[in-house]
């Protein structure tokens, strides 16, 4: 037996709008949760990068003696008389130089990460405007590294 169109209950416009409204509300709630999760991850990335850079800055600034040694090459040239002196001098400078190179890489990485965070922040702001839920604007990520206690 075939069912005819008369057997199927017809939905009114109000029923369709109510169902559509419920679906839109569910999507907005899911969107809000995703935005909150993305903001949390961005904040963690920002804090982690900031802490790593500050740690490296502190480690490098804690080696003023090595910087002074590097600037005093003429004294070394007179003092170094054999291969063992060269090896000892090289070892004493290797750590601060490696840390300085790592710091340079970290700063460049942080700059790229900062640009990426800015772009993502703008996208999150745009999504928040589209979402129309009146939620708070995305957080501003401010990187601050205090090395004043090292000087």
JSON list of C-alpha atoms in Angstrom, two decimals:
[
{"chain": "A", "resi": 1, "resn": "UNK", "atom": "CA", "xyz": [0.00, 0.00, 0.00]},
{"chain": "A", "resi": 2, "resn": "UNK", "atom": "CA", "xyz": [1.51, 3.32, -1.03]},
{"chain": "A", "resi": 3, "resn": "UNK", "atom": "CA", "xyz": [1.28, 6.31, 1.21]},
{"chain": "A", "resi": 4, "resn": "UNK", "atom": "CA", "xyz": [-0.03, 9.45, -0.30]},
{"chain": "A", "resi": 5, "resn": "UNK", "atom": "CA", "xyz": [0.99, 13.00, 0.43]},
{"chain": "A", "resi": 6, "resn": "UNK", "atom": "CA", "xyz": [-2.16, 13.41, 2.49]},
{"chain": "A", "resi": 7, "resn": "UNK", "atom": "CA", "xyz": [-0.94, 10.79, 5.01]},
{"chain": "A", "resi": 8, "resn": "UNK", "atom": "CA", "xyz": [2.27, 12.70, 5.83]},
{"chain": "A", "resi": 9, "resn": "UNK", "atom": "CA", "xyz": [1.70, 15.39, 8.47]},
{"chain": "A", "resi": 10, "resn": "UNK", "atom": "CA", "xyz": [2.60, 18.80, 7.14]},
{"chain": "A", "resi": 11, "resn": "UNK", "atom": "CA", "xyz": [4.88, 21.03, 9.14]},
{"chain": "A", "resi": 12, "resn": "UNK", "atom": "CA", "xyz": [3.85, 24.59, 9.58]},
{"chain": "A", "resi": 13, "resn": "UNK", "atom": "CA", "xyz": [6.16, 27.50, 9.02]},
{"chain": "A", "resi": 14, "resn": "UNK", "atom": "CA", "xyz": [6.31, 28.00, 12.79]},
{"chain": "A", "resi": 15, "resn": "UNK", "atom": "CA", "xyz": [7.47, 24.41, 13.30]},
{"chain": "A", "resi": 16, "resn": "UNK", "atom": "CA", "xyz": [10.16, 24.82, 10.64]},
{"chain": "A", "resi": 17, "resn": "UNK", "atom": "CA", "xyz": [11.37, 28.12, 12.11]},
{"chain": "A", "resi": 18, "resn": "UNK", "atom": "CA", "xyz": [11.43, 26.61, 15.60]},
{"chain": "A", "resi": 19, "resn": "UNK", "atom": "CA", "xyz": [13.49, 23.65, 14.37]},
{"chain": "A", "resi": 20, "resn": "UNK", "atom": "CA", "xyz": [15.80, 25.96, 12.44]},
{"chain": "A", "resi": 21, "resn": "UNK", "atom": "CA", "xyz": [16.17, 28.22, 15.49]},
{"chain": "A", "resi": 22, "resn": "UNK", "atom": "CA", "xyz": [17.10, 25.22, 17.65]},
{"chain": "A", "resi": 23, "resn": "UNK", "atom": "CA", "xyz": [19.68, 24.11, 15.11]},
{"chain": "A", "resi": 24, "resn": "UNK", "atom": "CA", "xyz": [21.17, 27.60, 14.89]},
{"chain": "A", "resi": 25, "resn": "UNK", "atom": "CA", "xyz": [21.35, 27.76, 18.68]},
{"chain": "A", "resi": 26, "resn": "UNK", "atom": "CA", "xyz": [23.14, 24.39, 18.79]},
{"chain": "A", "resi": 27, "resn": "UNK", "atom": "CA", "xyz": [25.60, 25.58, 16.14]},
{"chain": "A", "resi": 28, "resn": "UNK", "atom": "CA", "xyz": [26.25, 28.81, 18.03]},
{"chain": "A", "resi": 29, "resn": "UNK", "atom": "CA", "xyz": [26.89, 26.90, 21.25]},
{"chain": "A", "resi": 30, "resn": "UNK", "atom": "CA", "xyz": [29.28, 24.52, 19.47]},
{"chain": "A", "resi": 31, "resn": "UNK", "atom": "CA", "xyz": [30.99, 27.50, 17.83]},
{"chain": "A", "resi": 32, "resn": "UNK", "atom": "CA", "xyz": [31.37, 29.22, 21.18]},
{"chain": "A", "resi": 33, "resn": "UNK", "atom": "CA", "xyz": [32.95, 26.10, 22.71]},
{"chain": "A", "resi": 34, "resn": "UNK", "atom": "CA", "xyz": [35.37, 25.79, 19.80]},
{"chain": "A", "resi": 35, "resn": "UNK", "atom": "CA", "xyz": [36.33, 29.46, 20.08]},
{"chain": "A", "resi": 36, "resn": "UNK", "atom": "CA", "xyz": [36.96, 29.10, 23.80]},
{"chain": "A", "resi": 37, "resn": "UNK", "atom": "CA", "xyz": [39.12, 26.02, 23.22]},
{"chain": "A", "resi": 38, "resn": "UNK", "atom": "CA", "xyz": [41.08, 27.81, 20.48]},
{"chain": "A", "resi": 39, "resn": "UNK", "atom": "CA", "xyz": [41.63, 30.85, 22.70]},
{"chain": "A", "resi": 40, "resn": "UNK", "atom": "CA", "xyz": [42.84, 28.63, 25.54]},
{"chain": "A", "resi": 41, "resn": "UNK", "atom": "CA", "xyz": [45.32, 26.88, 23.24]},
{"chain": "A", "resi": 42, "resn": "UNK", "atom": "CA", "xyz": [46.56, 30.23, 21.91]},
{"chain": "A", "resi": 43, "resn": "UNK", "atom": "CA", "xyz": [47.05, 31.55, 25.43]},
{"chain": "A", "resi": 44, "resn": "UNK", "atom": "CA", "xyz": [49.04, 28.43, 26.35]},
{"chain": "A", "resi": 45, "resn": "UNK", "atom": "CA", "xyz": [51.20, 28.78, 23.22]},
{"chain": "A", "resi": 46, "resn": "UNK", "atom": "CA", "xyz": [51.81, 32.42, 23.98]},
{"chain": "A", "resi": 47, "resn": "UNK", "atom": "CA", "xyz": [52.75, 31.77, 27.60]},
{"chain": "A", "resi": 48, "resn": "UNK", "atom": "CA", "xyz": [54.97, 28.82, 26.72]},
{"chain": "A", "resi": 49, "resn": "UNK", "atom": "CA", "xyz": [56.84, 30.80, 24.07]},
{"chain": "A", "resi": 50, "resn": "UNK", "atom": "CA", "xyz": [57.20, 33.79, 26.38]},
{"chain": "A", "resi": 51, "resn": "UNK", "atom": "CA", "xyz": [58.57, 31.65, 29.21]},
{"chain": "A", "resi": 52, "resn": "UNK", "atom": "CA", "xyz": [61.06, 29.91, 26.92]},
{"chain": "A", "resi": 53, "resn": "UNK", "atom": "CA", "xyz": [62.39, 33.20, 25.53]},
{"chain": "A", "resi": 54, "resn": "UNK", "atom": "CA", "xyz": [62.68, 34.75, 28.99]},
{"chain": "A", "resi": 55, "resn": "UNK", "atom": "CA", "xyz": [64.53, 31.68, 30.27]},
{"chain": "A", "resi": 56, "resn": "UNK", "atom": "CA", "xyz": [67.02, 31.87, 27.40]},
{"chain": "A", "resi": 57, "resn": "UNK", "atom": "CA", "xyz": [67.48, 35.62, 27.89]},
{"chain": "A", "resi": 58, "resn": "UNK", "atom": "CA", "xyz": [68.24, 35.04, 31.57]},
{"chain": "A", "resi": 59, "resn": "UNK", "atom": "CA", "xyz": [70.68, 32.24, 30.77]},
{"chain": "A", "resi": 60, "resn": "UNK", "atom": "CA", "xyz": [72.53, 34.37, 28.24]},
{"chain": "A", "resi": 61, "resn": "UNK", "atom": "CA", "xyz": [72.62, 37.45, 30.48]},
{"chain": "A", "resi": 62, "resn": "UNK", "atom": "CA", "xyz": [73.95, 35.28, 33.31]},
{"chain": "A", "resi": 63, "resn": "UNK", "atom": "CA", "xyz": [77.13, 34.77, 31.27]},
{"chain": "A", "resi": 64, "resn": "UNK", "atom": "CA", "xyz": [78.68, 38.25, 31.28]},
{"chain": "A", "resi": 65, "resn": "UNK", "atom": "CA", "xyz": [82.08, 36.71, 31.97]},
{"chain": "A", "resi": 66, "resn": "UNK", "atom": "CA", "xyz": [81.89, 34.76, 28.71]},
{"chain": "A", "resi": 67, "resn": "UNK", "atom": "CA", "xyz": [80.90, 37.87, 26.76]},
{"chain": "A", "resi": 68, "resn": "UNK", "atom": "CA", "xyz": [83.85, 39.68, 28.29]},
{"chain": "A", "resi": 69, "resn": "UNK", "atom": "CA", "xyz": [86.12, 36.77, 27.34]},
{"chain": "A", "resi": 70, "resn": "UNK", "atom": "CA", "xyz": [84.86, 36.86, 23.77]},
{"chain": "A", "resi": 71, "resn": "UNK", "atom": "CA", "xyz": [85.71, 40.56, 23.54]},
{"chain": "A", "resi": 72, "resn": "UNK", "atom": "CA", "xyz": [89.18, 40.04, 24.91]},
{"chain": "A", "resi": 73, "resn": "UNK", "atom": "CA", "xyz": [90.57, 37.95, 22.05]},
{"chain": "A", "resi": 74, "resn": "UNK", "atom": "CA", "xyz": [93.90, 39.74, 21.95]},
{"chain": "A", "resi": 75, "resn": "UNK", "atom": "CA", "xyz": [94.70, 38.60, 25.49]},
{"chain": "A", "resi": 76, "resn": "UNK", "atom": "CA", "xyz": [93.80, 35.02, 24.55]},
{"chain": "A", "resi": 77, "resn": "UNK", "atom": "CA", "xyz": [96.00, 35.09, 21.52]},
{"chain": "A", "resi": 78, "resn": "UNK", "atom": "CA", "xyz": [98.97, 35.87, 23.74]},
{"chain": "A", "resi": 79, "resn": "UNK", "atom": "CA", "xyz": [97.93, 33.38, 26.42]},
{"chain": "A", "resi": 80, "resn": "UNK", "atom": "CA", "xyz": [97.18, 30.40, 24.15]},
{"chain": "A", "resi": 81, "resn": "UNK", "atom": "CA", "xyz": [100.38, 28.54, 23.49]},
{"chain": "A", "resi": 82, "resn": "UNK", "atom": "CA", "xyz": [99.31, 24.98, 22.68]},
{"chain": "A", "resi": 83, "resn": "UNK", "atom": "CA", "xyz": [96.42, 22.88, 21.43]},
{"chain": "A", "resi": 84, "resn": "UNK", "atom": "CA", "xyz": [95.14, 22.09, 24.93]},
{"chain": "A", "resi": 85, "resn": "UNK", "atom": "CA", "xyz": [94.70, 25.80, 25.62]},
{"chain": "A", "resi": 86, "resn": "UNK", "atom": "CA", "xyz": [92.76, 26.15, 22.37]},
{"chain": "A", "resi": 87, "resn": "UNK", "atom": "CA", "xyz": [90.45, 23.25, 23.29]},
{"chain": "A", "resi": 88, "resn": "UNK", "atom": "CA", "xyz": [89.88, 24.59, 26.82]},
{"chain": "A", "resi": 89, "resn": "UNK", "atom": "CA", "xyz": [89.11, 28.07, 25.47]},
{"chain": "A", "resi": 90, "resn": "UNK", "atom": "CA", "xyz": [86.76, 26.67, 22.85]},
{"chain": "A", "resi": 91, "resn": "UNK", "atom": "CA", "xyz": [84.85, 24.68, 25.48]},
{"chain": "A", "resi": 92, "resn": "UNK", "atom": "CA", "xyz": [84.53, 27.71, 27.76]},
{"chain": "A", "resi": 93, "resn": "UNK", "atom": "CA", "xyz": [82.94, 29.74, 24.94]},
{"chain": "A", "resi": 94, "resn": "UNK", "atom": "CA", "xyz": [80.83, 27.03, 23.36]},
{"chain": "A", "resi": 95, "resn": "UNK", "atom": "CA", "xyz": [77.96, 27.08, 25.87]},
{"chain": "A", "resi": 96, "resn": "UNK", "atom": "CA", "xyz": [77.23, 30.85, 25.83]},
{"chain": "A", "resi": 97, "resn": "UNK", "atom": "CA", "xyz": [77.58, 30.99, 22.05]},
{"chain": "A", "resi": 98, "resn": "UNK", "atom": "CA", "xyz": [75.18, 28.07, 21.61]},
{"chain": "A", "resi": 99, "resn": "UNK", "atom": "CA", "xyz": [72.71, 29.69, 23.98]},
{"chain": "A", "resi": 100, "resn": "UNK", "atom": "CA", "xyz": [72.96, 32.97, 22.08]},
{"chain": "A", "resi": 101, "resn": "UNK", "atom": "CA", "xyz": [72.31, 31.17, 18.78]},
{"chain": "A", "resi": 102, "resn": "UNK", "atom": "CA", "xyz": [69.35, 29.38, 20.35]},
{"chain": "A", "resi": 103, "resn": "UNK", "atom": "CA", "xyz": [68.02, 32.69, 21.66]},
{"chain": "A", "resi": 104, "resn": "UNK", "atom": "CA", "xyz": [68.24, 34.20, 18.17]},
{"chain": "A", "resi": 105, "resn": "UNK", "atom": "CA", "xyz": [66.28, 31.27, 16.74]},
{"chain": "A", "resi": 106, "resn": "UNK", "atom": "CA", "xyz": [63.72, 31.52, 19.54]},
{"chain": "A", "resi": 107, "resn": "UNK", "atom": "CA", "xyz": [63.19, 35.24, 18.91]},
{"chain": "A", "resi": 108, "resn": "UNK", "atom": "CA", "xyz": [62.63, 34.62, 15.20]},
{"chain": "A", "resi": 109, "resn": "UNK", "atom": "CA", "xyz": [60.27, 31.74, 16.00]},
{"chain": "A", "resi": 110, "resn": "UNK", "atom": "CA", "xyz": [58.46, 33.94, 18.52]},
{"chain": "A", "resi": 111, "resn": "UNK", "atom": "CA", "xyz": [58.05, 36.68, 15.90]},
{"chain": "A", "resi": 112, "resn": "UNK", "atom": "CA", "xyz": [56.50, 34.19, 13.47]},
{"chain": "A", "resi": 113, "resn": "UNK", "atom": "CA", "xyz": [54.31, 32.82, 16.26]},
{"chain": "A", "resi": 114, "resn": "UNK", "atom": "CA", "xyz": [53.28, 36.35, 17.22]},
{"chain": "A", "resi": 115, "resn": "UNK", "atom": "CA", "xyz": [52.25, 37.09, 13.63]},
{"chain": "A", "resi": 116, "resn": "UNK", "atom": "CA", "xyz": [50.32, 33.83, 13.50]},
{"chain": "A", "resi": 117, "resn": "UNK", "atom": "CA", "xyz": [48.61, 34.58, 16.82]},
{"chain": "A", "resi": 118, "resn": "UNK", "atom": "CA", "xyz": [47.62, 38.01, 15.49]},
{"chain": "A", "resi": 119, "resn": "UNK", "atom": "CA", "xyz": [46.06, 36.48, 12.38]},
{"chain": "A", "resi": 120, "resn": "UNK", "atom": "CA", "xyz": [44.24, 33.83, 14.41]},
{"chain": "A", "resi": 121, "resn": "UNK", "atom": "CA", "xyz": [43.09, 36.49, 16.87]},
{"chain": "A", "resi": 122, "resn": "UNK", "atom": "CA", "xyz": [41.59, 38.50, 13.99]},
{"chain": "A", "resi": 123, "resn": "UNK", "atom": "CA", "xyz": [39.86, 35.37, 12.65]},
{"chain": "A", "resi": 124, "resn": "UNK", "atom": "CA", "xyz": [38.49, 34.59, 16.11]},
{"chain": "A", "resi": 125, "resn": "UNK", "atom": "CA", "xyz": [37.25, 38.15, 16.40]},
{"chain": "A", "resi": 126, "resn": "UNK", "atom": "CA", "xyz": [35.54, 37.87, 13.01]},
{"chain": "A", "resi": 127, "resn": "UNK", "atom": "CA", "xyz": [33.97, 34.56, 14.05]},
{"chain": "A", "resi": 128, "resn": "UNK", "atom": "CA", "xyz": [32.85, 36.11, 17.31]},
{"chain": "A", "resi": 129, "resn": "UNK", "atom": "CA", "xyz": [31.15, 38.91, 15.35]},
{"chain": "A", "resi": 130, "resn": "UNK", "atom": "CA", "xyz": [29.50, 36.37, 13.04]},
{"chain": "A", "resi": 131, "resn": "UNK", "atom": "CA", "xyz": [28.45, 34.31, 16.03]},
{"chain": "A", "resi": 132, "resn": "UNK", "atom": "CA", "xyz": [26.48, 37.32, 17.35]},
{"chain": "A", "resi": 133, "resn": "UNK", "atom": "CA", "xyz": [26.39, 35.92, 20.85]},
{"chain": "A", "resi": 134, "resn": "UNK", "atom": "CA", "xyz": [27.70, 39.11, 22.39]},
{"chain": "A", "resi": 135, "resn": "UNK", "atom": "CA", "xyz": [30.60, 37.23, 23.96]},
{"chain": "A", "resi": 136, "resn": "UNK", "atom": "CA", "xyz": [33.78, 38.89, 25.07]},
{"chain": "A", "resi": 137, "resn": "UNK", "atom": "CA", "xyz": [36.30, 39.83, 22.45]},
{"chain": "A", "resi": 138, "resn": "UNK", "atom": "CA", "xyz": [39.31, 37.56, 22.04]},
{"chain": "A", "resi": 139, "resn": "UNK", "atom": "CA", "xyz": [42.18, 38.18, 24.45]},
{"chain": "A", "resi": 140, "resn": "UNK", "atom": "CA", "xyz": [45.13, 40.30, 23.39]},
{"chain": "A", "resi": 141, "resn": "UNK", "atom": "CA", "xyz": [48.39, 38.41, 23.69]},
{"chain": "A", "resi": 142, "resn": "UNK", "atom": "CA", "xyz": [51.08, 40.56, 25.21]},
{"chain": "A", "resi": 143, "resn": "UNK", "atom": "CA", "xyz": [54.57, 39.18, 25.49]},
{"chain": "A", "resi": 144, "resn": "UNK", "atom": "CA", "xyz": [56.65, 40.67, 28.28]},
{"chain": "A", "resi": 145, "resn": "UNK", "atom": "CA", "xyz": [60.08, 39.59, 29.41]},
{"chain": "A", "resi": 146, "resn": "UNK", "atom": "CA", "xyz": [61.57, 41.30, 32.43]},
{"chain": "A", "resi": 147, "resn": "UNK", "atom": "CA", "xyz": [65.35, 41.07, 32.60]},
{"chain": "A", "resi": 148, "resn": "UNK", "atom": "CA", "xyz": [65.83, 44.13, 34.79]},
{"chain": "A", "resi": 149, "resn": "UNK", "atom": "CA", "xyz": [66.77, 41.95, 37.77]},
{"chain": "A", "resi": 150, "resn": "UNK", "atom": "CA", "xyz": [69.70, 40.60, 35.77]},
{"chain": "A", "resi": 151, "resn": "UNK", "atom": "CA", "xyz": [71.39, 43.94, 35.19]}
]
